[in-house]
Every structure is written in C-alpha cells, then in structure tokens.
Amino acid sequence: MTASWQDIPALHWEGGALDCASCPHAVLRSQGGCEPGVSCMQDAYARRIDRFFRSHPELAAQHLGHGYFEVRAIAARYADLFCLPPLMDDPDETVRLQLALRLPQRQLMQMRADSHREVRIRVAQRLAPEQLASMLHDEDYQVRATVARRLPEALLPLLISDPDLTVRREVARRVRMPSLWRMVEDREPEVRRIVAEHLPVPLLPVFADDPDLLVRWEVAGRAAPSLLARLACDPDAEIRERARARLMQSQALASQEAQHG
C-alpha cells in the first residue's frame, strides 16, 4: 500500500516539533485557518506549506524572504507579481523556477542566463518566440531543444548543425524545404529518418541506399513507384516486402484508373 502524504510526520522545517505558539500566524490556529500536519507554513513538507498559502494567499508576500527555500518557492506561487523581481537572484533554483513560471516577458528576459538549466528550460518554454533566438547557443542541449520546438520557422536553419542529436531531431521535425535538404546527410540515422518522413517524394531517392534500415523503411512507405521498384531489391527482406506490397497496390490502382478512364 502506497504511503499517503498524511503519513509523513509533521516537523518544523528547521527540525524538531512544530511550535504553534511561536508562529507569526498563531491566531489563525484558533480561527481554524491552519492545522499542524494539514496546513502549516512552518512544516518541512511542501504540500502542507502549499495548503497554507492556498488558503491565505494574502500572506504570501510576507514570506518571500523566509529562511526555508520551500516556503519562498511556494509563497512565490501566490504573491502578487510586483513582489517577485527581487527573487530573480534567490540562491535556490526551486524559487527561481517559480518565478520563471509567473514573471511577465520583460522580466523573464532577465532570466535567460540563469545558472541552472531547469530554470533556463522553463524560460525557453515561456519566452515569446521572437525572443528565443537569444538562447540559440545555450550550453545545455535541453534548453536548445526547447528553443528548437518554439523558434520561428525562419530561424530554424540556424540549428541545423547543432552538435546535439536531440536538438537536430526537433529541427528536422519542423524545418521546411529547402533547408530540410541540408539535413539529408546528417550523421545520425534518427535525424535522417525524420527527414525522410518530411522530404518531398521526388527527392526520396537520396535515401534509397542509406546504411540505416529504418531510414530505408520510412522511404519504402512513401516512395513513388519508380523508387519502389528499386527498393523491391533491397538487401533487407522486410523492406523488400514493404516495397513490393506498395508497388502492387500502386499498380492495381493504376489499372483501376485505366479501366475507368
């Protein structure tokens, strides 16, 4: 049986038992506004802290400088936006991640060079597409892959030669001709297979002798009859079978059209 969050002991974030009497919001306890083990901003467990600020968002701004990073991060979810900019320099990335979710574009731009990759990924997910070019050369491949998923199409060719496979895969899925043609000789078969999915049919012969089976398999599923005849003699039995089956379908369709013509 999976343990419930309610089974996690209620402990003060600095260790030891909770002391409601010393809490700055002790009056809430008498009013039923919080409860140890359920909703408490002194607790070490993030879910209970969140319950507290969800019920009392007006108190969040008071705790943006709290000593416990979880309190600061969760308070940042609920505090007014105008209170958040000072936290862009918070020492904990959990806090800065919350800011990357909420800050408006002008301030989000200031977080593009954050020291933590997860923060920069979040920034790349939210930044206006026209501003993403400024993150094209981020040192982390996941940041660049996120940029590639959202970058305006006209700028995608700038990532065609990215050193990372993940980034080039994203580019291959989105880039259009004639830039797509530049990727037919990519060193990774995963990229070439994606290119084969999108390349115009008349250009598919470029992959007819590709060393990777899956690339040729993709080509056999899209090729014109003239190329199918060539793939029907492919060294791989499954590709030959696929090419021959499609060739027969093509011939049957041509015969039906001729009869009705």
mmCIF file of C-alpha atoms in Angstrom:
data_model
loop_
_atom_site.group_PDB
_atom_site.id
_atom_site.type_symbol
_atom_site.label_atom_id
_atom_site.label_comp_id
_atom_site.label_asym_id
_atom_site.label_seq_id
_atom_site.Cartn_x
_atom_site.Cartn_y
_atom_site.Cartn_z
ATOM 1 C CA MET A 1 0.000 0.000 0.000
ATOM 2 C CA THR A 2 1.387 3.413 -1.012
ATOM 3 C CA ALA A 3 2.049 5.787 1.870
ATOM 4 C CA SER A 4 -0.082 8.920 1.968
ATOM 5 C CA TRP A 5 1.335 12.387 2.468
ATOM 6 C CA GLN A 6 -0.729 12.360 5.688
ATOM 7 C CA ASP A 7 1.613 9.638 6.975
ATOM 8 C CA ILE A 8 4.603 11.989 6.777
ATOM 9 C CA PRO A 9 5.414 13.304 10.260
ATOM 10 C CA ALA A 10 4.700 16.988 10.889
ATOM 11 C CA LEU A 11 8.100 18.507 11.657
ATOM 12 C CA HIS A 12 9.382 22.063 11.765
ATOM 13 C CA TRP A 13 11.431 22.998 8.703
ATOM 14 C CA GLU A 14 14.475 23.504 10.959
ATOM 15 C CA GLY A 15 13.908 20.146 12.605
ATOM 16 C CA GLY A 16 12.029 19.076 15.707
ATOM 17 C CA ALA A 17 8.400 19.553 16.650
ATOM 18 C CA LEU A 18 6.158 22.336 15.423
ATOM 19 C CA ASP A 19 5.668 25.224 17.827
ATOM 20 C CA CYS A 20 2.396 26.947 17.005
ATOM 21 C CA ALA A 21 2.826 29.446 19.828
ATOM 22 C CA SER A 22 5.919 30.960 18.197
ATOM 23 C CA CYS A 23 4.360 31.115 14.722
ATOM 24 C CA PRO A 24 3.698 34.633 13.410
ATOM 25 C CA HIS A 25 0.271 33.402 12.362
ATOM 26 C CA ALA A 26 -0.660 31.715 15.630
ATOM 27 C CA VAL A 27 -4.013 33.498 15.678
ATOM 28 C CA LEU A 28 -5.067 31.558 12.589
ATOM 29 C CA ARG A 29 -4.883 28.303 14.548
ATOM 30 C CA SER A 30 -7.562 29.482 16.964
ATOM 31 C CA GLN A 31 -9.729 30.501 13.999
ATOM 32 C CA GLY A 32 -9.340 27.196 12.195
ATOM 33 C CA GLY A 33 -7.228 28.802 9.491
ATOM 34 C CA CYS A 34 -4.391 26.264 9.782
ATOM 35 C CA GLU A 35 -3.660 22.935 11.411
ATOM 36 C CA PRO A 36 -0.412 21.097 12.173
ATOM 37 C CA GLY A 37 0.019 18.115 9.875
ATOM 38 C CA VAL A 38 -2.539 19.510 7.401
ATOM 39 C CA SER A 39 -1.934 23.174 6.585
ATOM 40 C CA CYS A 40 1.136 24.863 8.065
ATOM 41 C CA MET A 41 3.764 27.279 6.766
ATOM 42 C CA GLN A 42 6.305 26.125 9.383
ATOM 43 C CA ASP A 43 6.168 22.497 8.234
ATOM 44 C CA ALA A 44 9.098 20.964 6.359
ATOM 45 C CA TYR A 45 6.719 19.259 3.904
ATOM 46 C CA ALA A 46 5.947 21.325 0.800
ATOM 47 C CA ARG A 47 2.386 20.082 0.367
ATOM 48 C CA ARG A 48 1.349 21.379 3.792
ATOM 49 C CA ILE A 49 3.037 24.700 3.122
ATOM 50 C CA ASP A 50 1.131 24.951 -0.133
ATOM 51 C CA ARG A 51 -2.155 24.228 1.625
ATOM 52 C CA PHE A 52 -1.436 27.118 3.970
ATOM 53 C CA PHE A 53 -0.719 29.690 1.271
ATOM 54 C CA ARG A 54 -3.522 28.441 -0.931
ATOM 55 C CA SER A 55 -5.894 29.289 1.918
ATOM 56 C CA HIS A 56 -4.117 32.545 2.771
ATOM 57 C CA PRO A 57 -2.554 33.991 -0.416
ATOM 58 C CA GLU A 58 -2.631 37.463 1.120
ATOM 59 C CA LEU A 59 0.150 36.327 3.490
ATOM 60 C CA ALA A 60 2.488 35.059 0.758
ATOM 61 C CA ALA A 61 4.351 38.325 0.171
ATOM 62 C CA GLN A 62 5.374 38.400 3.846
ATOM 63 C CA HIS A 63 7.386 35.199 3.419
ATOM 64 C CA LEU A 64 9.298 35.761 0.185
ATOM 65 C CA GLY A 65 12.439 36.237 2.298
ATOM 66 C CA HIS A 66 11.827 33.204 4.533
ATOM 67 C CA GLY A 67 14.810 31.086 5.556
ATOM 68 C CA TYR A 68 13.364 27.891 4.085
ATOM 69 C CA PHE A 69 13.529 27.673 0.292
ATOM 70 C CA GLU A 70 10.271 25.699 0.069
ATOM 71 C CA VAL A 71 8.404 28.487 1.843
ATOM 72 C CA ARG A 72 9.892 31.085 -0.506
ATOM 73 C CA ALA A 73 9.135 28.978 -3.581
ATOM 74 C CA ILE A 74 5.544 28.282 -2.600
ATOM 75 C CA ALA A 75 4.914 31.831 -1.434
ATOM 76 C CA ALA A 76 6.121 32.927 -4.888
ATOM 77 C CA ARG A 77 3.213 30.984 -6.427
ATOM 78 C CA TYR A 78 0.687 33.123 -4.605
ATOM 79 C CA ALA A 79 2.288 36.523 -4.044
ATOM 80 C CA ASP A 80 1.462 39.491 -6.262
ATOM 81 C CA LEU A 81 3.668 39.727 -9.340
ATOM 82 C CA PHE A 82 5.122 43.097 -8.366
ATOM 83 C CA CYS A 83 6.706 41.437 -5.292
ATOM 84 C CA LEU A 84 8.620 38.806 -7.275
ATOM 85 C CA PRO A 85 11.508 40.527 -9.151
ATOM 86 C CA PRO A 86 13.882 40.580 -6.136
ATOM 87 C CA LEU A 87 13.725 36.767 -6.101
ATOM 88 C CA MET A 88 15.387 36.518 -9.519
ATOM 89 C CA ASP A 89 18.660 36.401 -7.549
ATOM 90 C CA ASP A 90 17.418 33.879 -4.998
ATOM 91 C CA PRO A 91 20.151 31.318 -4.217
ATOM 92 C CA ASP A 92 17.790 28.365 -4.713
ATOM 93 C CA GLU A 93 16.717 27.253 -8.191
ATOM 94 C CA THR A 94 13.378 25.959 -6.849
ATOM 95 C CA VAL A 95 12.422 29.531 -6.055
ATOM 96 C CA ARG A 96 13.665 30.850 -9.386
ATOM 97 C CA LEU A 97 11.705 28.125 -11.190
ATOM 98 C CA GLN A 98 8.520 29.559 -9.724
ATOM 99 C CA LEU A 99 9.468 32.996 -10.984
ATOM 100 C CA ALA A 100 10.103 31.625 -14.468
ATOM 101 C CA LEU A 101 6.510 30.386 -14.438
ATOM 102 C CA ARG A 102 4.982 33.707 -13.464
ATOM 103 C CA LEU A 103 7.076 36.704 -14.417
ATOM 104 C CA PRO A 104 5.937 38.805 -17.384
ATOM 105 C CA GLN A 105 8.011 38.742 -20.568
ATOM 106 C CA ARG A 106 10.100 41.838 -19.845
ATOM 107 C CA GLN A 107 11.375 40.388 -16.579
ATOM 108 C CA LEU A 108 11.530 36.840 -17.914
ATOM 109 C CA MET A 109 14.118 38.084 -20.413
ATOM 110 C CA GLN A 110 16.432 38.781 -17.487
ATOM 111 C CA MET A 111 16.429 35.077 -16.548
ATOM 112 C CA ARG A 112 17.724 33.739 -19.875
ATOM 113 C CA ALA A 113 21.224 33.327 -18.434
ATOM 114 C CA ASP A 114 20.179 31.773 -15.126
ATOM 115 C CA SER A 115 22.861 29.463 -13.722
ATOM 116 C CA HIS A 116 20.507 26.457 -13.532
ATOM 117 C CA ARG A 117 19.481 24.559 -16.661
ATOM 118 C CA GLU A 118 15.966 23.775 -15.389
ATOM 119 C CA VAL A 119 15.281 27.456 -14.911
ATOM 120 C CA ARG A 120 16.516 28.255 -18.407
ATOM 121 C CA ILE A 121 14.386 25.449 -19.845
ATOM 122 C CA ARG A 122 11.347 26.969 -18.149
ATOM 123 C CA VAL A 123 12.274 30.375 -19.521
ATOM 124 C CA ALA A 124 12.588 28.915 -23.035
ATOM 125 C CA GLN A 125 9.127 27.380 -22.650
ATOM 126 C CA ARG A 126 7.534 30.731 -21.871
ATOM 127 C CA LEU A 127 9.609 33.327 -23.647
ATOM 128 C CA ALA A 128 7.964 34.969 -26.649
ATOM 129 C CA PRO A 129 9.040 33.112 -29.836
ATOM 130 C CA GLU A 130 10.563 36.236 -31.331
ATOM 131 C CA GLN A 131 12.934 36.465 -28.331
ATOM 132 C CA LEU A 132 14.127 32.851 -28.435
ATOM 133 C CA ALA A 133 16.989 33.492 -30.843
ATOM 134 C CA SER A 134 18.913 34.904 -27.892
ATOM 135 C CA MET A 135 19.014 31.361 -26.410
ATOM 136 C CA LEU A 136 20.172 29.544 -29.552
ATOM 137 C CA HIS A 137 23.661 28.996 -28.187
ATOM 138 C CA ASP A 138 22.789 27.982 -24.642
ATOM 139 C CA GLU A 139 25.338 25.499 -23.291
ATOM 140 C CA ASP A 140 22.645 22.961 -22.371
ATOM 141 C CA TYR A 141 21.175 20.785 -25.124
ATOM 142 C CA GLN A 142 17.751 20.561 -23.466
ATOM 143 C CA VAL A 143 17.474 24.327 -23.447
ATOM 144 C CA ARG A 144 18.360 24.432 -27.143
ATOM 145 C CA ALA A 145 15.904 21.594 -27.872
ATOM 146 C CA THR A 146 13.164 23.592 -26.160
ATOM 147 C CA VAL A 147 14.132 26.598 -28.259
ATOM 148 C CA ALA A 148 14.001 24.443 -31.416
ATOM 149 C CA ARG A 149 10.434 23.396 -30.624
ATOM 150 C CA ARG A 150 9.225 27.003 -30.413
ATOM 151 C CA LEU A 151 11.582 29.042 -32.548
ATOM 152 C CA PRO A 152 10.030 30.830 -35.553
ATOM 153 C CA GLU A 153 10.413 28.623 -38.630
ATOM 154 C CA ALA A 154 12.524 31.188 -40.435
ATOM 155 C CA LEU A 155 15.231 30.838 -37.761
ATOM 156 C CA LEU A 156 15.304 27.036 -37.542
ATOM 157 C CA PRO A 157 18.119 26.688 -40.108
ATOM 158 C CA LEU A 158 20.420 28.250 -37.501
ATOM 159 C CA LEU A 159 20.185 24.984 -35.521
ATOM 160 C CA ILE A 160 20.610 22.525 -38.391
ATOM 161 C CA SER A 161 24.240 21.893 -37.456
ATOM 162 C CA ASP A 162 23.721 21.806 -33.695
ATOM 163 C CA PRO A 163 26.139 19.309 -32.103
ATOM 164 C CA ASP A 164 23.371 17.516 -30.193
ATOM 165 C CA LEU A 165 21.123 14.819 -31.665
ATOM 166 C CA THR A 166 18.084 15.849 -29.621
ATOM 167 C CA VAL A 167 18.221 19.393 -30.983
ATOM 168 C CA ARG A 168 18.652 18.302 -34.596
ATOM 169 C CA ARG A 169 15.716 15.904 -34.278
ATOM 170 C CA GLU A 170 13.500 18.806 -33.224
ATOM 171 C CA VAL A 171 14.764 20.870 -36.136
ATOM 172 C CA ALA A 172 14.148 18.041 -38.630
ATOM 173 C CA ARG A 173 10.523 17.795 -37.497
ATOM 174 C CA ARG A 174 9.847 21.470 -38.177
ATOM 175 C CA VAL A 175 12.214 22.878 -40.762
ATOM 176 C CA ARG A 176 10.915 23.196 -44.317
ATOM 177 C CA MET A 177 12.435 22.954 -47.752
ATOM 178 C CA PRO A 178 14.894 23.974 -48.996
ATOM 179 C CA SER A 179 16.604 23.983 -45.575
ATOM 180 C CA LEU A 180 15.409 20.438 -44.882
ATOM 181 C CA TRP A 181 17.574 19.260 -47.772
ATOM 182 C CA ARG A 182 20.647 20.300 -45.789
ATOM 183 C CA MET A 183 19.874 17.542 -43.273
ATOM 184 C CA VAL A 184 19.794 14.551 -45.645
ATOM 185 C CA GLU A 185 23.411 13.750 -44.812
ATOM 186 C CA ASP A 186 23.075 14.116 -41.053
ATOM 187 C CA ARG A 187 25.407 11.707 -39.277
ATOM 188 C CA GLU A 188 22.626 10.272 -37.095
ATOM 189 C CA PRO A 189 20.103 7.831 -38.620
ATOM 190 C CA GLU A 190 17.387 9.076 -36.236
ATOM 191 C CA VAL A 191 17.619 12.505 -37.841
ATOM 192 C CA ARG A 192 17.721 11.124 -41.385
ATOM 193 C CA ARG A 193 14.613 9.039 -40.674
ATOM 194 C CA ILE A 194 12.704 12.161 -39.630
ATOM 195 C CA VAL A 195 13.961 13.939 -42.734
ATOM 196 C CA ALA A 196 12.698 11.003 -44.814
ATOM 197 C CA GLU A 197 9.251 11.480 -43.233
ATOM 198 C CA HIS A 198 9.028 15.066 -44.475
ATOM 199 C CA LEU A 199 11.130 15.250 -47.612
ATOM 200 C CA PRO A 200 9.136 15.739 -50.864
ATOM 201 C CA VAL A 201 8.544 12.365 -52.524
ATOM 202 C CA PRO A 202 10.541 13.184 -55.690
ATOM 203 C CA LEU A 203 13.637 13.712 -53.518
ATOM 204 C CA LEU A 204 13.427 10.413 -51.610
ATOM 205 C CA PRO A 205 15.857 8.548 -53.888
ATOM 206 C CA VAL A 206 18.638 10.257 -51.930
ATOM 207 C CA PHE A 207 17.887 7.754 -49.159
ATOM 208 C CA ALA A 208 17.490 4.642 -51.323
ATOM 209 C CA ASP A 209 20.908 3.301 -50.283
ATOM 210 C CA ASP A 210 21.007 4.755 -46.798
ATOM 211 C CA PRO A 211 23.037 2.473 -44.497
ATOM 212 C CA ASP A 212 20.304 2.522 -41.855
ATOM 213 C CA LEU A 213 17.422 0.052 -42.221
ATOM 214 C CA LEU A 214 14.843 2.299 -40.549
ATOM 215 C CA VAL A 215 15.605 5.164 -42.902
ATOM 216 C CA ARG A 216 15.047 2.925 -45.925
ATOM 217 C CA TRP A 217 11.910 1.512 -44.267
ATOM 218 C CA GLU A 218 10.495 5.020 -43.985
ATOM 219 C CA VAL A 219 11.338 5.677 -47.625
ATOM 220 C CA ALA A 220 9.624 2.450 -48.691
ATOM 221 C CA GLY A 221 6.448 3.697 -47.035
ATOM 222 C CA ARG A 222 6.369 6.939 -49.061
ATOM 223 C CA ALA A 223 8.285 6.343 -52.268
ATOM 224 C CA ALA A 224 6.934 6.706 -55.795
ATOM 225 C CA PRO A 225 6.616 3.533 -57.927
ATOM 226 C CA SER A 226 9.918 4.151 -59.725
ATOM 227 C CA LEU A 227 11.795 4.096 -56.415
ATOM 228 C CA LEU A 228 9.693 1.229 -55.044
ATOM 229 C CA ALA A 229 10.919 -0.948 -57.884
ATOM 230 C CA ARG A 230 14.465 -0.275 -56.745
ATOM 231 C CA LEU A 231 13.639 -0.908 -53.073
ATOM 232 C CA ALA A 232 11.996 -4.196 -54.049
ATOM 233 C CA CYS A 233 15.575 -5.471 -54.416
ATOM 234 C CA ASP A 234 16.757 -4.030 -51.086
ATOM 235 C CA PRO A 235 19.170 -6.246 -49.087
ATOM 236 C CA ASP A 236 16.685 -6.340 -46.193
ATOM 237 C CA ALA A 237 13.757 -8.743 -46.550
ATOM 238 C CA GLU A 238 11.260 -6.560 -44.647
ATOM 239 C CA ILE A 239 12.000 -3.549 -46.817
ATOM 240 C CA ARG A 240 11.703 -5.643 -49.977
ATOM 241 C CA GLU A 241 8.342 -6.937 -48.764
ATOM 242 C CA ARG A 242 7.068 -3.459 -47.924
ATOM 243 C CA ALA A 243 8.225 -2.015 -51.240
ATOM 244 C CA ARG A 244 6.717 -4.876 -53.239
ATOM 245 C CA ALA A 245 3.392 -4.639 -51.391
ATOM 246 C CA ARG A 246 3.147 -0.895 -52.093
ATOM 247 C CA LEU A 247 4.238 -1.421 -55.672
ATOM 248 C CA MET A 248 1.458 -3.949 -56.181
ATOM 249 C CA GLN A 249 -1.059 -1.540 -54.642
ATOM 250 C CA SER A 250 0.156 1.217 -56.934
ATOM 251 C CA GLN A 251 -0.098 -0.979 -59.992
ATOM 252 C CA ALA A 252 -3.584 -2.165 -59.018
ATOM 253 C CA LEU A 253 -4.722 1.429 -58.528
ATOM 254 C CA ALA A 254 -3.271 2.448 -61.893
ATOM 255 C CA SER A 255 -5.066 -0.454 -63.543
ATOM 256 C CA GLN A 256 -8.411 0.550 -61.977
ATOM 257 C CA GLU A 257 -7.977 4.141 -63.094
ATOM 258 C CA ALA A 258 -7.174 2.981 -66.632
ATOM 259 C CA GLN A 259 -10.322 0.839 -66.749
ATOM 260 C CA HIS A 260 -12.493 3.740 -65.630
ATOM 261 C CA GLY A 261 -10.695 6.202 -67.863
#
